[in-house]
Structure formats: C-alpha cells, structure tokens
GROMACS .gro file of C-alpha atoms in nm:
model
  178
    1UNK     CA    1  -0.070  14.394  27.535
    2UNK     CA    2   0.116  14.443  27.858
    3UNK     CA    3   0.320  14.749  27.936
    4UNK     CA    4   0.633  14.538  27.945
    5UNK     CA    5   0.569  14.397  27.594
    6UNK     CA    6   0.509  14.748  27.462
    7UNK     CA    7   0.841  14.856  27.608
    8UNK     CA    8   1.024  14.561  27.454
    9UNK     CA    9   0.865  14.629  27.115
   10UNK     CA   10   0.956  14.997  27.139
   11UNK     CA   11   1.319  14.909  27.220
   12UNK     CA   12   1.330  14.658  26.935
   13UNK     CA   13   1.193  14.916  26.691
   14UNK     CA   14   1.445  15.173  26.815
   15UNK     CA   15   1.730  14.922  26.774
   16UNK     CA   16   1.618  14.839  26.421
   17UNK     CA   17   1.588  15.204  26.326
   18UNK     CA   18   1.927  15.293  26.467
   19UNK     CA   19   2.077  14.991  26.293
   20UNK     CA   20   1.927  15.103  25.961
   21UNK     CA   21   2.062  15.452  26.020
   22UNK     CA   22   2.412  15.321  26.084
   23UNK     CA   23   2.391  15.105  25.771
   24UNK     CA   24   2.288  15.404  25.562
   25UNK     CA   25   2.588  15.597  25.691
   26UNK     CA   26   2.840  15.329  25.588
   27UNK     CA   27   2.850  15.469  25.233
   28UNK     CA   28   2.958  15.810  25.358
   29UNK     CA   29   3.328  15.887  25.390
   30UNK     CA   30   3.463  15.868  25.743
   31UNK     CA   31   3.434  16.186  25.951
   32UNK     CA   32   3.696  16.443  25.858
   33UNK     CA   33   3.759  16.296  25.515
   34UNK     CA   34   3.561  16.546  25.311
   35UNK     CA   35   3.292  16.507  25.050
   36UNK     CA   36   3.524  16.519  24.748
   37UNK     CA   37   3.796  16.257  24.723
   38UNK     CA   38   4.157  16.355  24.674
   39UNK     CA   39   4.485  16.180  24.613
   40UNK     CA   40   4.601  16.262  24.969
   41UNK     CA   41   4.738  15.926  25.083
   42UNK     CA   42   4.580  15.910  25.428
   43UNK     CA   43   4.333  15.692  25.616
   44UNK     CA   44   4.048  15.840  25.411
   45UNK     CA   45   4.189  15.755  25.070
   46UNK     CA   46   4.004  15.436  24.977
   47UNK     CA   47   3.693  15.501  25.187
   48UNK     CA   48   3.638  15.845  25.036
   49UNK     CA   49   3.683  15.718  24.677
   50UNK     CA   50   3.450  15.421  24.730
   51UNK     CA   51   3.186  15.647  24.889
   52UNK     CA   52   3.222  15.896  24.604
   53UNK     CA   53   3.191  15.615  24.347
   54UNK     CA   54   2.869  15.496  24.511
   55UNK     CA   55   2.736  15.852  24.518
   56UNK     CA   56   2.817  15.889  24.148
   57UNK     CA   57   2.639  15.565  24.068
   58UNK     CA   58   2.329  15.668  24.261
   59UNK     CA   59   2.334  16.038  24.176
   60UNK     CA   60   2.094  16.201  23.936
   61UNK     CA   61   2.174  16.440  23.650
   62UNK     CA   62   2.154  16.742  23.880
   63UNK     CA   63   2.403  16.591  24.126
   64UNK     CA   64   2.643  16.503  23.842
   65UNK     CA   65   2.625  16.852  23.696
   66UNK     CA   66   2.696  17.006  24.037
   67UNK     CA   67   2.990  16.771  24.095
   68UNK     CA   68   3.138  16.837  23.751
   69UNK     CA   69   3.132  17.210  23.827
   70UNK     CA   70   3.299  17.156  24.164
   71UNK     CA   71   3.562  16.928  24.011
   72UNK     CA   72   3.653  17.161  23.724
   73UNK     CA   73   4.030  17.171  23.751
   74UNK     CA   74   4.350  17.028  23.610
   75UNK     CA   75   4.476  16.833  23.912
   76UNK     CA   76   4.496  16.457  23.859
   77UNK     CA   77   4.260  16.385  24.149
   78UNK     CA   78   4.001  16.622  24.000
   79UNK     CA   79   4.032  16.447  23.664
   80UNK     CA   80   3.987  16.108  23.829
   81UNK     CA   81   3.683  16.228  24.022
   82UNK     CA   82   3.533  16.374  23.701
   83UNK     CA   83   3.594  16.036  23.538
   84UNK     CA   84   3.399  15.866  23.816
   85UNK     CA   85   3.107  16.106  23.768
   86UNK     CA   86   3.109  16.082  23.387
   87UNK     CA   87   3.136  15.704  23.396
   88UNK     CA   88   2.785  15.696  23.544
   89UNK     CA   89   2.646  15.960  23.310
   90UNK     CA   90   2.513  15.915  22.957
   91UNK     CA   91   2.695  15.680  22.715
   92UNK     CA   92   2.816  15.975  22.508
   93UNK     CA   93   3.024  16.085  22.811
   94UNK     CA   94   3.193  15.748  22.858
   95UNK     CA   95   3.482  15.815  22.617
   96UNK     CA   96   3.569  16.133  22.803
   97UNK     CA   97   3.550  15.942  23.133
   98UNK     CA   98   3.784  15.677  22.993
   99UNK     CA   99   4.033  15.941  22.879
  100UNK     CA  100   4.023  16.110  23.221
  101UNK     CA  101   4.081  15.778  23.400
  102UNK     CA  102   4.377  15.701  23.175
  103UNK     CA  103   4.523  16.047  23.230
  104UNK     CA  104   4.502  16.027  23.609
  105UNK     CA  105   4.558  15.667  23.720
  106UNK     CA  106   4.938  15.682  23.708
  107UNK     CA  107   4.933  15.994  23.930
  108UNK     CA  108   4.715  15.828  24.194
  109UNK     CA  109   4.864  15.685  24.511
  110UNK     CA  110   4.974  15.324  24.458
  111UNK     CA  111   4.706  15.175  24.681
  112UNK     CA  112   4.430  15.364  24.493
  113UNK     CA  113   4.545  15.267  24.144
  114UNK     CA  114   4.388  14.916  24.144
  115UNK     CA  115   4.045  15.060  24.231
  116UNK     CA  116   4.064  15.324  23.958
  117UNK     CA  117   4.190  15.064  23.711
  118UNK     CA  118   3.899  14.834  23.798
  119UNK     CA  119   3.655  15.118  23.743
  120UNK     CA  120   3.819  15.195  23.409
  121UNK     CA  121   3.799  14.828  23.307
  122UNK     CA  122   3.429  14.815  23.401
  123UNK     CA  123   3.366  15.131  23.202
  124UNK     CA  124   3.546  14.989  22.897
  125UNK     CA  125   3.333  14.673  22.917
  126UNK     CA  126   3.017  14.884  22.931
  127UNK     CA  127   3.137  15.089  22.634
  128UNK     CA  128   3.208  14.772  22.437
  129UNK     CA  129   2.867  14.620  22.517
  130UNK     CA  130   2.694  14.945  22.432
  131UNK     CA  131   2.879  14.966  22.098
  132UNK     CA  132   2.787  14.605  22.017
  133UNK     CA  133   2.424  14.671  22.101
  134UNK     CA  134   2.420  14.992  21.900
  135UNK     CA  135   2.589  14.808  21.611
  136UNK     CA  136   2.330  14.534  21.606
  137UNK     CA  137   2.037  14.774  21.625
  138UNK     CA  138   2.217  15.048  21.431
  139UNK     CA  139   2.284  14.806  21.149
  140UNK     CA  140   1.914  14.827  21.079
  141UNK     CA  141   1.947  14.827  20.701
  142UNK     CA  142   2.158  14.510  20.703
  143UNK     CA  143   1.921  14.352  20.952
  144UNK     CA  144   1.620  14.453  20.745
  145UNK     CA  145   1.782  14.312  20.431
  146UNK     CA  146   1.834  13.978  20.605
  147UNK     CA  147   1.472  13.979  20.721
  148UNK     CA  148   1.350  14.050  20.367
  149UNK     CA  149   1.571  13.769  20.231
  150UNK     CA  150   1.435  13.535  20.498
  151UNK     CA  151   1.076  13.623  20.406
  152UNK     CA  152   1.151  13.565  20.036
  153UNK     CA  153   1.299  13.224  20.115
  154UNK     CA  154   0.993  13.136  20.323
  155UNK     CA  155   0.769  13.235  20.033
  156UNK     CA  156   0.972  13.022  19.789
  157UNK     CA  157   0.955  12.728  20.028
  158UNK     CA  158   0.575  12.765  20.051
  159UNK     CA  159   0.544  12.777  19.672
  160UNK     CA  160   0.759  12.465  19.636
  161UNK     CA  161   0.551  12.289  19.901
  162UNK     CA  162   0.230  12.381  19.715
  163UNK     CA  163   0.377  12.244  19.390
  164UNK     CA  164   0.482  11.923  19.563
  165UNK     CA  165   0.128  11.883  19.700
  166UNK     CA  166  -0.013  11.935  19.349
  167UNK     CA  167   0.226  11.676  19.205
  168UNK     CA  168   0.129  11.433  19.480
  169UNK     CA  169  -0.241  11.482  19.395
  170UNK     CA  170  -0.168  11.418  19.026
  171UNK     CA  171   0.022  11.100  19.111
  172UNK     CA  172  -0.268  10.974  19.327
  173UNK     CA  173  -0.513  11.041  19.046
  174UNK     CA  174  -0.299  10.848  18.799
  175UNK     CA  175  -0.253  10.556  19.041
  176UNK     CA  176  -0.626  10.539  19.111
  177UNK     CA  177  -0.703  10.482  18.739
  178UNK     CA  178  -0.501  10.167  18.726
   0.00000   0.00000   0.00000
C-alpha cells in the first residue's frame, strides 16, 4: 500500500470517527442548556426536554434513581421531569408518571405542551396494553377453565367418532350377509 493511500485511509477513518462523535452528541442538550430540563421558555426548551426524554428511555435503574433524587421538588417542571423518568421505569410506576404529567402539562410553556401531551398519550397506551396483557394472563383461572372445557369437548368428539366407526363396522357386517 502506498504512503498516499495510507494517508487517505487515515483521513477517511478520522472523518468517520468524528462524524460518529458528532452524531452521538446530537442527543445532548445544546451547550449552556443544562442537564436537567426546565420550563424556562428559551432556545433550549424543546432540545433539552427531548434530550432528557431520550436519556430517560436509555437510562438504567441507577440513573433513574439518581434523577428522581435530583428532581425531588414541587415545581411543575420538576414534576414533569419526574414523569418522564417514571414513564420509562417499571409498570408499577406508570400511574404515578401519568398523574405527574397531568399535574404539570398545563403549567408548561405553550410550545412544550404538545410534546408532554404526546408523551402522556404514549404512556397511557402502554398502560392500557400492559393492563390488557396482564388481564389475559392474569385471568388464568378463566383461561384454564376454557382449556379444560375445550379438552372435555375434544374427548366427547373422539368418543362420538369411535361410536360412529363402530356403527359403520356393524352396518358393513350386516350388508355383507345379504
């Protein structure tokens, strides 16, 4: 490989790596916006909430616990941020997240309200699907009863089929005598 080709490859690799780095940084809030989102209606408003929502979605239990401690307060923006964190936590926390969203959306700046409302709607859909799934698997006794009834019907059908076969054999025997 020539020296020139090595140089071109090195530049291409550097360009790719720097491009990946800049892509990874697009989820972060813009410089000067802060790590925790607020209801301050400035240039950071939507970017900081979207970045925080992505962090909450990707964060682990330790990150969520740390954020919930940092967001422990009664301000509407703290409630909304706690809702975002809890919405990506365990299903038993989803009701509390829903209540926090509902308590804080009307206090949010007008241009942030549609985003928070969308997140609330998505959370409510997840809660509904989870409840339906839990109802279908949680209704185990009803489901088991239906399965037992189905098995009993299958057994009756087999018995009737066996009787029909026996009757058919008897009929053939009678017809063969004639």
